[in-house]
PDB file of N, CA and C in Angstrom:
ATOM      1  N   MET M 371     -62.263  57.594 -33.188  1.00 43.00           N
ATOM      2  CA  MET M 371     -61.615  57.203 -31.871  1.00 43.00           C
ATOM      3  C   MET M 371     -60.946  58.390 -31.336  1.00 43.00           C
ATOM      4  N   PRO M 372     -60.950  58.531 -30.103  1.00 48.00           N
ATOM      5  CA  PRO M 372     -60.235  59.621 -29.368  1.00 48.00           C
ATOM      6  C   PRO M 372     -58.798  59.595 -29.671  1.00 48.00           C
ATOM      7  N   ALA M 373     -58.158  60.744 -29.690  1.00 64.00           N
ATOM      8  CA  ALA M 373     -56.696  60.847 -29.907  1.00 64.00           C
ATOM      9  C   ALA M 373     -55.948  60.663 -28.613  1.00 64.00           C
ATOM     10  N   ASP M 374     -56.428  61.201 -27.555  1.00 78.00           N
ATOM     11  CA  ASP M 374     -55.761  61.182 -26.211  1.00 78.00           C
ATOM     12  C   ASP M 374     -56.203  59.905 -25.440  1.00 78.00           C
ATOM     13  N   PRO M 375     -55.253  59.021 -24.856  1.00 71.00           N
ATOM     14  CA  PRO M 375     -55.690  57.793 -24.243  1.00 71.00           C
ATOM     15  C   PRO M 375     -56.642  58.047 -23.158  1.00 71.00           C
ATOM     16  N   LEU M 376     -56.484  59.134 -22.447  1.00 83.00           N
ATOM     17  CA  LEU M 376     -57.364  59.455 -21.318  1.00 83.00           C
ATOM     18  C   LEU M 376     -58.865  59.618 -21.856  1.00 83.00           C
ATOM     19  N   ASP M 377     -59.009  60.058 -23.147  1.00 89.00           N
ATOM     20  CA  ASP M 377     -60.242  60.174 -23.730  1.00 89.00           C
ATOM     21  C   ASP M 377     -60.887  58.886 -23.819  1.00 89.00           C
ATOM     22  N   HIS M 378     -60.243  57.782 -24.021  1.00 88.00           N
ATOM     23  CA  HIS M 378     -60.750  56.486 -24.101  1.00 88.00           C
ATOM     24  C   HIS M 378     -61.325  56.126 -22.756  1.00 88.00           C
ATOM     25  N   ALA M 379     -60.742  56.474 -21.710  1.00 92.00           N
ATOM     26  CA  ALA M 379     -61.277  56.131 -20.321  1.00 92.00           C
ATOM     27  C   ALA M 379     -62.573  56.851 -20.205  1.00 92.00           C
ATOM     28  N   GLU M 380     -62.671  58.071 -20.506  1.00 93.00           N
ATOM     29  CA  GLU M 380     -63.892  58.852 -20.475  1.00 93.00           C
ATOM     30  C   GLU M 380     -65.023  58.285 -21.337  1.00 93.00           C
ATOM     31  N   LYS M 381     -64.588  57.933 -22.528  1.00 93.00           N
ATOM     32  CA  LYS M 381     -65.569  57.323 -23.520  1.00 93.00           C
ATOM     33  C   LYS M 381     -66.134  56.017 -22.967  1.00 93.00           C
ATOM     34  N   TRP M 382     -65.206  55.120 -22.393  1.00 94.00           N
ATOM     35  CA  TRP M 382     -65.654  53.914 -21.803  1.00 94.00           C
ATOM     36  C   TRP M 382     -66.605  54.119 -20.583  1.00 94.00           C
ATOM     37  N   MET M 383     -66.273  55.089 -19.717  1.00 95.00           N
ATOM     38  CA  MET M 383     -67.198  55.405 -18.614  1.00 95.00           C
ATOM     39  C   MET M 383     -68.494  55.922 -19.042  1.00 95.00           C
ATOM     40  N   LEU M 384     -68.562  56.707 -20.177  1.00 95.00           N
ATOM     41  CA  LEU M 384     -69.779  57.214 -20.598  1.00 95.00           C
ATOM     42  C   LEU M 384     -70.569  56.054 -21.207  1.00 95.00           C
ATOM     43  N   GLU M 385     -69.983  55.001 -21.621  1.00 95.00           N
ATOM     44  CA  GLU M 385     -70.604  53.775 -22.001  1.00 95.00           C
ATOM     45  C   GLU M 385     -71.080  52.896 -20.940  1.00 95.00           C
ATOM     46  N   GLY M 386     -70.881  53.318 -19.783  1.00 96.00           N
ATOM     47  CA  GLY M 386     -71.237  52.440 -18.546  1.00 96.00           C
ATOM     48  C   GLY M 386     -70.171  51.426 -18.111  1.00 96.00           C
ATOM     49  N   LYS M 387     -69.000  51.481 -18.656  1.00 96.00           N
ATOM     50  CA  LYS M 387     -68.010  50.486 -18.332  1.00 96.00           C
ATOM     51  C   LYS M 387     -67.206  50.968 -16.977  1.00 96.00           C
ATOM     52  N   ASP M 388     -66.619  50.027 -16.312  1.00 97.00           N
ATOM     53  CA  ASP M 388     -65.810  50.370 -15.220  1.00 97.00           C
ATOM     54  C   ASP M 388     -64.439  50.364 -15.793  1.00 97.00           C
ATOM     55  N   VAL M 389     -63.534  51.373 -15.267  1.00 97.00           N
ATOM     56  CA  VAL M 389     -62.222  51.712 -15.823  1.00 97.00           C
ATOM     57  C   VAL M 389     -61.237  51.881 -14.773  1.00 97.00           C
ATOM     58  N   ALA M 390     -59.968  51.322 -15.053  1.00 97.00           N
ATOM     59  CA  ALA M 390     -58.828  51.661 -14.273  1.00 97.00           C
ATOM     60  C   ALA M 390     -57.805  52.259 -15.028  1.00 97.00           C
ATOM     61  N   ILE M 391     -57.038  53.139 -14.440  1.00 97.00           N
ATOM     62  CA  ILE M 391     -55.870  53.838 -15.103  1.00 97.00           C
ATOM     63  C   ILE M 391     -54.604  53.448 -14.303  1.00 97.00           C
ATOM     64  N   ALA M 392     -53.658  52.982 -15.098  1.00 97.00           N
ATOM     65  CA  ALA M 392     -52.291  52.794 -14.465  1.00 97.00           C
ATOM     66  C   ALA M 392     -51.364  53.905 -15.003  1.00 97.00           C
ATOM     67  N   THR M 393     -50.714  54.573 -14.013  1.00 95.00           N
ATOM     68  CA  THR M 393     -49.783  55.657 -14.342  1.00 95.00           C
ATOM     69  C   THR M 393     -48.344  55.391 -13.893  1.00 95.00           C
ATOM     70  N   VAL M 394     -47.435  55.699 -14.722  1.00 94.00           N
ATOM     71  CA  VAL M 394     -46.031  55.544 -14.315  1.00 94.00           C
ATOM     72  C   VAL M 394     -45.685  56.607 -13.343  1.00 94.00           C
ATOM     73  N   ILE M 395     -45.279  56.330 -12.087  1.00 96.00           N
ATOM     74  CA  ILE M 395     -45.070  57.400 -11.086  1.00 96.00           C
ATOM     75  C   ILE M 395     -43.538  57.507 -10.770  1.00 96.00           C
ATOM     76  N   LYS M 396     -42.726  56.545 -11.133  1.00 94.00           N
ATOM     77  CA  LYS M 396     -41.334  56.653 -10.901  1.00 94.00           C
ATOM     78  C   LYS M 396     -40.586  55.735 -11.899  1.00 94.00           C
ATOM     79  N   THR M 397     -39.420  56.155 -12.278  1.00 89.00           N
ATOM     80  CA  THR M 397     -38.579  55.279 -13.131  1.00 89.00           C
ATOM     81  C   THR M 397     -37.104  55.330 -12.614  1.00 89.00           C
ATOM     82  N   TRP M 398     -36.349  54.284 -12.873  1.00 85.00           N
ATOM     83  CA  TRP M 398     -34.908  54.329 -12.615  1.00 85.00           C
ATOM     84  C   TRP M 398     -34.290  53.712 -13.757  1.00 85.00           C
ATOM     85  N   GLY M 399     -33.046  54.240 -14.131  1.00 78.00           N
ATOM     86  CA  GLY M 399     -32.250  53.637 -15.070  1.00 78.00           C
ATOM     87  C   GLY M 399     -32.983  53.740 -16.529  1.00 78.00           C
ATOM     88  N   SER M 400     -32.693  52.758 -17.386  1.00 74.00           N
ATOM     89  CA  SER M 400     -33.230  52.630 -18.748  1.00 74.00           C
ATOM     90  C   SER M 400     -34.708  52.237 -18.713  1.00 74.00           C
ATOM     91  N   ALA M 401     -35.579  53.114 -18.314  1.00 74.00           N
ATOM     92  CA  ALA M 401     -36.976  52.758 -18.153  1.00 74.00           C
ATOM     93  C   ALA M 401     -37.723  52.762 -19.566  1.00 74.00           C
ATOM     94  N   PRO M 402     -38.645  51.832 -19.784  1.00 75.00           N
ATOM     95  CA  PRO M 402     -39.252  51.786 -21.060  1.00 75.00           C
ATOM     96  C   PRO M 402     -40.366  52.883 -21.339  1.00 75.00           C
ATOM     97  N   ALA M 403     -40.834  53.562 -20.336  1.00 80.00           N
ATOM     98  CA  ALA M 403     -41.834  54.568 -20.482  1.00 80.00           C
ATOM     99  C   ALA M 403     -41.514  55.689 -19.484  1.00 80.00           C
ATOM    100  N   PRO M 404     -41.771  56.918 -19.801  1.00 86.00           N
ATOM    101  CA  PRO M 404     -41.520  58.075 -18.984  1.00 86.00           C
ATOM    102  C   PRO M 404     -42.589  58.138 -17.776  1.00 86.00           C
ATOM    103  N   ILE M 405     -42.216  58.918 -16.830  1.00 91.00           N
ATOM    104  CA  ILE M 405     -43.150  59.304 -15.762  1.00 91.00           C
ATOM    105  C   ILE M 405     -44.335  59.957 -16.438  1.00 91.00           C
ATOM    106  N   GLY M 406     -45.457  59.547 -15.928  1.00 91.00           N
ATOM    107  CA  GLY M 406     -46.758  60.127 -16.559  1.00 91.00           C
ATOM    108  C   GLY M 406     -47.325  59.264 -17.688  1.00 91.00           C
ATOM    109  N   GLY M 407     -46.591  58.399 -18.156  1.00 90.00           N
ATOM    110  CA  GLY M 407     -47.064  57.412 -19.100  1.00 90.00           C
ATOM    111  C   GLY M 407     -48.342  56.632 -18.437  1.00 90.00           C
ATOM    112  N   CYS M 408     -49.362  56.425 -19.282  1.00 92.00           N
ATOM    113  CA  CYS M 408     -50.538  55.733 -18.687  1.00 92.00           C
ATOM    114  C   CYS M 408     -51.229  54.775 -19.703  1.00 92.00           C
ATOM    115  N   LEU M 409     -51.880  53.778 -19.025  1.00 94.00           N
ATOM    116  CA  LEU M 409     -52.605  52.789 -19.642  1.00 94.00           C
ATOM    117  C   LEU M 409     -53.980  52.751 -19.032  1.00 94.00           C
ATOM    118  N   GLU M 410     -54.859  52.807 -19.905  1.00 95.00           N
ATOM    119  CA  GLU M 410     -56.330  52.703 -19.455  1.00 95.00           C
ATOM    120  C   GLU M 410     -56.885  51.352 -19.809  1.00 95.00           C
ATOM    121  N   ILE M 411     -57.643  50.766 -18.837  1.00 96.00           N
ATOM    122  CA  ILE M 411     -58.158  49.407 -18.952  1.00 96.00           C
ATOM    123  C   ILE M 411     -59.690  49.470 -18.627  1.00 96.00           C
ATOM    124  N   ASP M 412     -60.532  48.801 -19.482  1.00 96.00           N
ATOM    125  CA  ASP M 412     -61.932  48.757 -19.076  1.00 96.00           C
ATOM    126  C   ASP M 412     -62.223  47.391 -18.528  1.00 96.00           C
ATOM    127  N   ASP M 413     -63.461  47.215 -17.966  1.00 96.00           N
ATOM    128  CA  ASP M 413     -63.816  45.969 -17.391  1.00 96.00           C
ATOM    129  C   ASP M 413     -63.900  44.773 -18.228  1.00 96.00           C
ATOM    130  N   GLN M 414     -63.770  44.917 -19.619  1.00 95.00           N
ATOM    131  CA  GLN M 414     -63.735  43.857 -20.522  1.00 95.00           C
ATOM    132  C   GLN M 414     -62.290  43.518 -20.917  1.00 95.00           C
ATOM    133  N   GLY M 415     -61.254  44.233 -20.415  1.00 93.00           N
ATOM    134  CA  GLY M 415     -59.956  43.951 -20.795  1.00 93.00           C
ATOM    135  C   GLY M 415     -59.457  44.748 -21.919  1.00 93.00           C
ATOM    136  N   ASN M 416     -60.286  45.714 -22.420  1.00 93.00           N
ATOM    137  CA  ASN M 416     -59.735  46.490 -23.501  1.00 93.00           C
ATOM    138  C   ASN M 416     -58.802  47.522 -22.920  1.00 93.00           C
ATOM    139  N   PHE M 417     -57.778  47.873 -23.605  1.00 93.00           N
ATOM    140  CA  PHE M 417     -56.851  48.768 -23.104  1.00 93.00           C
ATOM    141  C   PHE M 417     -56.395  49.782 -24.264  1.00 93.00           C
ATOM    142  N   GLU M 418     -55.895  50.889 -23.724  1.00 92.00           N
ATOM    143  CA  GLU M 418     -55.262  51.966 -24.545  1.00 92.00           C
ATOM    144  C   GLU M 418     -54.126  52.594 -23.799  1.00 92.00           C
ATOM    145  N   GLY M 419     -53.057  52.971 -24.513  1.00 90.00           N
ATOM    146  CA  GLY M 419     -51.926  53.548 -23.919  1.00 90.00           C
ATOM    147  C   GLY M 419     -50.849  52.541 -23.579  1.00 90.00           C
ATOM    148  N   SER M 420     -49.769  53.053 -22.765  1.00 88.00           N
ATOM    149  CA  SER M 420     -48.704  52.083 -22.511  1.00 88.00           C
ATOM    150  C   SER M 420     -47.922  52.764 -21.254  1.00 88.00           C
ATOM    151  N   VAL M 421     -47.507  51.705 -20.478  1.00 90.00           N
ATOM    152  CA  VAL M 421     -46.727  52.099 -19.208  1.00 90.00           C
ATOM    153  C   VAL M 421     -45.247  51.500 -19.336  1.00 90.00           C
ATOM    154  N   SER M 422     -45.080  50.698 -20.425  1.00 83.00           N
ATOM    155  CA  SER M 422     -43.764  50.048 -20.548  1.00 83.00           C
ATOM    156  C   SER M 422     -43.309  49.690 -21.911  1.00 83.00           C
ATOM    157  N   GLY M 423     -43.947  50.300 -22.859  1.00 72.00           N
ATOM    158  CA  GLY M 423     -43.563  49.835 -24.237  1.00 72.00           C
ATOM    159  C   GLY M 423     -44.044  48.421 -24.558  1.00 72.00           C
ATOM    160  N   GLY M 424     -44.914  47.896 -23.885  1.00 71.00           N
ATOM    161  CA  GLY M 424     -45.297  46.513 -24.053  1.00 71.00           C
ATOM    162  C   GLY M 424     -44.732  45.335 -23.149  1.00 71.00           C
ATOM    163  N   CYS M 425     -43.740  45.729 -22.356  1.00 74.00           N
ATOM    164  CA  CYS M 425     -43.051  44.778 -21.451  1.00 74.00           C
ATOM    165  C   CYS M 425     -43.946  44.209 -20.379  1.00 74.00           C
ATOM    166  N   VAL M 426     -44.594  44.927 -19.689  1.00 86.00           N
ATOM    167  CA  VAL M 426     -45.345  44.569 -18.508  1.00 86.00           C
ATOM    168  C   VAL M 426     -46.877  44.771 -18.594  1.00 86.00           C
ATOM    169  N   GLU M 427     -47.388  45.160 -19.716  1.00 89.00           N
ATOM    170  CA  GLU M 427     -48.774  45.506 -19.860  1.00 89.00           C
ATOM    171  C   GLU M 427     -49.635  44.339 -19.458  1.00 89.00           C
ATOM    172  N   ASN M 428     -49.223  43.031 -19.901  1.00 91.00           N
ATOM    173  CA  ASN M 428     -50.261  41.915 -19.456  1.00 91.00           C
ATOM    174  C   ASN M 428     -50.441  41.869 -17.961  1.00 91.00           C
ATOM    175  N   GLU M 429     -49.333  41.977 -17.161  1.00 92.00           N
ATOM    176  CA  GLU M 429     -49.381  41.883 -15.740  1.00 92.00           C
ATOM    177  C   GLU M 429     -50.255  43.126 -15.246  1.00 92.00           C
ATOM    178  N   VAL M 430     -49.969  44.363 -15.732  1.00 95.00           N
ATOM    179  CA  VAL M 430     -50.748  45.460 -15.262  1.00 95.00           C
ATOM    180  C   VAL M 430     -52.171  45.295 -15.604  1.00 95.00           C
ATOM    181  N   ILE M 431     -52.611  44.780 -16.758  1.00 96.00           N
ATOM    182  CA  ILE M 431     -53.995  44.527 -17.144  1.00 96.00           C
ATOM    183  C   ILE M 431     -54.608  43.520 -16.240  1.00 96.00           C
ATOM    184  N   ALA M 432     -53.875  42.563 -15.890  1.00 96.00           N
ATOM    185  CA  ALA M 432     -54.404  41.421 -14.884  1.00 96.00           C
ATOM    186  C   ALA M 432     -54.651  42.104 -13.557  1.00 96.00           C
ATOM    187  N   GLN M 433     -53.714  42.785 -13.057  1.00 97.00           N
ATOM    188  CA  GLN M 433     -53.914  43.567 -11.875  1.00 97.00           C
ATOM    189  C   GLN M 433     -55.076  44.576 -11.890  1.00 97.00           C
ATOM    190  N   ALA M 434     -55.214  45.263 -13.073  1.00 97.00           N
ATOM    191  CA  ALA M 434     -56.348  46.219 -13.201  1.00 97.00           C
ATOM    192  C   ALA M 434     -57.718  45.586 -13.075  1.00 97.00           C
ATOM    193  N   MET M 435     -57.822  44.331 -13.510  1.00 97.00           N
ATOM    194  CA  MET M 435     -59.141  43.639 -13.412  1.00 97.00           C
ATOM    195  C   MET M 435     -59.477  43.567 -11.838  1.00 97.00           C
ATOM    196  N   ASP M 436     -58.543  43.212 -11.084  1.00 97.00           N
ATOM    197  CA  ASP M 436     -58.704  43.190  -9.569  1.00 97.00           C
ATOM    198  C   ASP M 436     -59.106  44.455  -9.013  1.00 97.00           C
ATOM    199  N   VAL M 437     -58.389  45.522  -9.449  1.00 98.00           N
ATOM    200  CA  VAL M 437     -58.646  46.878  -8.954  1.00 98.00           C
ATOM    201  C   VAL M 437     -60.055  47.318  -9.349  1.00 98.00           C
ATOM    202  N   ILE M 438     -60.521  47.026 -10.663  1.00 97.00           N
ATOM    203  CA  ILE M 438     -61.821  47.356 -10.979  1.00 97.00           C
ATOM    204  C   ILE M 438     -62.874  46.627 -10.174  1.00 97.00           C
ATOM    205  N   LYS M 439     -62.566  45.330  -9.793  1.00 97.00           N
ATOM    206  CA  LYS M 439     -63.540  44.605  -8.935  1.00 97.00           C
ATOM    207  C   LYS M 439     -63.579  45.148  -7.492  1.00 97.00           C
ATOM    208  N   ASP M 440     -62.446  45.240  -6.954  1.00 97.00           N
ATOM    209  CA  ASP M 440     -62.413  45.555  -5.541  1.00 97.00           C
ATOM    210  C   ASP M 440     -62.203  47.170  -5.202  1.00 97.00           C
ATOM    211  N   GLY M 441     -61.959  47.857  -6.183  1.00 96.00           N
ATOM    212  CA  GLY M 441     -61.820  49.339  -5.967  1.00 96.00           C
ATOM    213  C   GLY M 441     -60.678  49.847  -5.211  1.00 96.00           C
ATOM    214  N   GLU M 442     -59.736  48.857  -4.822  1.00 97.00           N
ATOM    215  CA  GLU M 442     -58.536  49.116  -4.092  1.00 97.00           C
ATOM    216  C   GLU M 442     -57.434  49.470  -4.972  1.00 97.00           C
ATOM    217  N   PRO M 443     -56.939  50.755  -4.846  1.00 98.00           N
ATOM    218  CA  PRO M 443     -55.709  51.053  -5.621  1.00 98.00           C
ATOM    219  C   PRO M 443     -54.488  50.291  -5.179  1.00 98.00           C
ATOM    220  N   ARG M 444     -53.400  50.150  -5.989  1.00 97.00           N
ATOM    221  CA  ARG M 444     -52.252  49.500  -5.649  1.00 97.00           C
ATOM    222  C   ARG M 444     -51.101  50.118  -6.467  1.00 97.00           C
ATOM    223  N   THR M 445     -49.907  49.878  -5.994  1.00 97.00           N
ATOM    224  CA  THR M 445     -48.685  50.358  -6.525  1.00 97.00           C
ATOM    225  C   THR M 445     -47.948  49.074  -7.002  1.00 97.00           C
ATOM    226  N   LEU M 446     -47.482  49.022  -8.274  1.00 95.00           N
ATOM    227  CA  LEU M 446     -46.822  47.864  -8.807  1.00 95.00           C
ATOM    228  C   LEU M 446     -45.406  48.390  -9.114  1.00 95.00           C
ATOM    229  N   GLU M 447     -44.438  47.526  -8.909  1.00 91.00           N
ATOM    230  CA  GLU M 447     -42.998  47.736  -9.221  1.00 91.00           C
ATOM    231  C   GLU M 447     -42.467  46.653 -10.088  1.00 91.00           C
ATOM    232  N   PHE M 448     -41.710  47.089 -11.093  1.00 86.00           N
ATOM    233  CA  PHE M 448     -41.185  46.155 -11.986  1.00 86.00           C
ATOM    234  C   PHE M 448     -39.646  46.587 -12.200  1.00 86.00           C
ATOM    235  N   GLY M 449     -38.805  45.534 -12.287  1.00 78.00           N
ATOM    236  CA  GLY M 449     -37.384  45.843 -12.507  1.00 78.00           C
ATOM    237  C   GLY M 449     -36.651  44.566 -12.874  1.00 78.00           C
ATOM    238  N   VAL M 450     -35.407  44.607 -13.414  1.00 65.00           N
ATOM    239  CA  VAL M 450     -34.715  43.425 -13.785  1.00 65.00           C
ATOM    240  C   VAL M 450     -34.444  42.364 -12.761  1.00 65.00           C
ATOM    241  N   ASP M 451     -34.334  42.885 -11.505  1.00 60.00           N
ATOM    242  CA  ASP M 451     -34.062  41.961 -10.366  1.00 60.00           C
ATOM    243  C   ASP M 451     -35.295  41.418  -9.715  1.00 60.00           C
ATOM    244  N   ASP M 452     -36.473  41.756 -10.289  1.00 52.00           N
ATOM    245  CA  ASP M 452     -37.745  41.338  -9.850  1.00 52.00           C
ATOM    246  C   ASP M 452     -38.221  40.147 -10.715  1.00 52.00           C
ATOM    247  N   GLU M 453     -38.503  39.013 -10.092  1.00 57.00           N
ATOM    248  CA  GLU M 453     -38.831  37.803 -10.871  1.00 57.00           C
ATOM    249  C   GLU M 453     -40.094  38.080 -11.692  1.00 57.00           C
ATOM    250  N   MET M 454     -41.011  38.786 -11.215  1.00 53.00           N
ATOM    251  CA  MET M 454     -42.249  39.044 -11.978  1.00 53.00           C
ATOM    252  C   MET M 454     -41.912  39.827 -13.184  1.00 53.00           C
ATOM    253  N   ALA M 455     -40.923  40.775 -13.122  1.00 48.00           N
ATOM    254  CA  ALA M 455     -40.563  41.651 -14.224  1.00 48.00           C
ATOM    255  C   ALA M 455     -39.910  40.755 -15.373  1.00 48.00           C
ATOM    256  N   TRP M 456     -39.139  39.732 -15.017  1.00 50.00           N
ATOM    257  CA  TRP M 456     -38.542  38.878 -15.985  1.00 50.00           C
ATOM    258  C   TRP M 456     -39.738  38.043 -16.569  1.00 50.00           C
ATOM    259  N   GLN M 457     -40.627  37.574 -15.879  1.00 55.00           N
ATOM    260  CA  GLN M 457     -41.816  36.855 -16.444  1.00 55.00           C
ATOM    261  C   GLN M 457     -42.640  37.758 -17.300  1.00 55.00           C
ATOM    262  N   ALA M 458     -42.746  38.987 -16.997  1.00 52.00           N
ATOM    263  CA  ALA M 458     -43.578  39.941 -17.778  1.00 52.00           C
ATOM    264  C   ALA M 458     -42.729  40.425 -18.908  1.00 52.00           C
ATOM    265  N   GLY M 459     -41.476  40.328 -18.867  1.00 51.00           N
ATOM    266  CA  GLY M 459     -40.598  40.734 -20.088  1.00 51.00           C
ATOM    267  C   GLY M 459     -39.827  41.976 -19.873  1.00 51.00           C
ATOM    268  N   LEU M 460     -39.735  42.585 -18.643  1.00 55.00           N
ATOM    269  CA  LEU M 460     -39.077  43.876 -18.470  1.00 55.00           C
ATOM    270  C   LEU M 460     -37.557  43.578 -18.246  1.00 55.00           C
ATOM    271  N   SER M 461     -36.888  43.477 -19.403  1.00 56.00           N
ATOM    272  CA  SER M 461     -35.504  43.103 -19.324  1.00 56.00           C
ATOM    273  C   SER M 461     -34.618  44.192 -19.852  1.00 56.00           C
ATOM    274  N   CYS M 462     -35.198  45.387 -19.872  1.00 59.00           N
ATOM    275  CA  CYS M 462     -34.364  46.559 -20.487  1.00 59.00           C
ATOM    276  C   CYS M 462     -33.329  47.157 -19.590  1.00 59.00           C
ATOM    277  N   GLY M 463     -33.343  46.630 -18.261  1.00 65.00           N
ATOM    278  CA  GLY M 463     -32.323  47.170 -17.197  1.00 65.00           C
ATOM    279  C   GLY M 463     -32.899  48.245 -16.488  1.00 65.00           C
ATOM    280  N   GLY M 464     -34.038  48.701 -16.709  1.00 76.00           N
ATOM    281  CA  GLY M 464     -34.617  49.704 -15.934  1.00 76.00           C
ATOM    282  C   GLY M 464     -35.593  49.262 -14.868  1.00 76.00           C
ATOM    283  N   GLN M 465     -36.244  50.240 -14.243  1.00 84.00           N
ATOM    284  CA  GLN M 465     -37.304  49.850 -13.179  1.00 84.00           C
ATOM    285  C   GLN M 465     -38.380  50.833 -13.308  1.00 84.00           C
ATOM    286  N   ILE M 466     -39.546  50.424 -13.088  1.00 89.00           N
ATOM    287  CA  ILE M 466     -40.718  51.344 -13.097  1.00 89.00           C
ATOM    288  C   ILE M 466     -41.621  51.144 -11.979  1.00 89.00           C
ATOM    289  N   LYS M 467     -42.279  52.155 -11.450  1.00 94.00           N
ATOM    290  CA  LYS M 467     -43.283  52.075 -10.351  1.00 94.00           C
ATOM    291  C   LYS M 467     -44.541  52.671 -10.962  1.00 94.00           C
ATOM    292  N   ILE M 468     -45.620  51.970 -10.834  1.00 96.00           N
ATOM    293  CA  ILE M 468     -46.957  52.159 -11.494  1.00 96.00           C
ATOM    294  C   ILE M 468     -47.944  52.317 -10.386  1.00 96.00           C
ATOM    295  N   TYR M 469     -48.813  53.325 -10.501  1.00 98.00           N
ATOM    296  CA  TYR M 469     -49.904  53.561  -9.647  1.00 98.00           C
ATOM    297  C   TYR M 469     -51.180  53.071 -10.422  1.00 98.00           C
ATOM    298  N   LEU M 470     -51.997  52.249  -9.753  1.00 98.00           N
ATOM    299  CA  LEU M 470     -53.064  51.655 -10.507  1.00 98.00           C
ATOM    300  C   LEU M 470     -54.347  51.975  -9.713  1.00 98.00           C
ATOM    301  N   GLU M 471     -55.260  52.643 -10.304  1.00 97.00           N
ATOM    302  CA  GLU M 471     -56.542  53.020  -9.597  1.00 97.00           C
ATOM    303  C   GLU M 471     -57.804  52.808 -10.471  1.00 97.00           C
ATOM    304  N   ARG M 472     -58.890  52.638  -9.841  1.00 97.00           N
ATOM    305  CA  ARG M 472     -60.198  52.518 -10.525  1.00 97.00           C
ATOM    306  C   ARG M 472     -60.646  54.132 -10.604  1.00 97.00           C
ATOM    307  N   VAL M 473     -61.293  54.409 -11.649  1.00 93.00           N
ATOM    308  CA  VAL M 473     -61.765  55.777 -11.928  1.00 93.00           C
ATOM    309  C   VAL M 473     -63.323  55.653 -12.175  1.00 93.00           C
ATOM    310  N   GLY M 474     -63.906  56.790 -11.964  1.00 78.00           N
ATOM    311  CA  GLY M 474     -65.300  56.966 -12.304  1.00 78.00           C
ATOM    312  C   GLY M 474     -66.146  56.812 -11.045  1.00 78.00           C
TER     313      GLY M 474
END
C-alpha cells in the first residue's frame, strides 16, 4: 500500500476509478486537522487520509460522491455554531474550511 495518501489517489486513478480530494484550506481556533490535511475518496466510497481527525469525514465523503458525479468543486465549512458540524461531530471548538475537487 502507498505510504502517502496522495499516492492512493494516483493508484485509484490508474485503476480507472474516479477520485475526489478534500483539502483543509483554512482553520480557526482548536481545529482538528492542520491546513493542508487531505482526504482522498474514490467513486466506491473508499477513502484515505483525514481532514478532521474523524469528526466530519462522513459528510465530506458524501459531498465527494456528488463532486465525483458532477465534477463541480465546492467549499465546505464546519464549526461548532454550524448545525451540520454538530451533526457531523465537530465539537472541538474549532472551525475548518475544506476545498473539495474531482481529480484526474
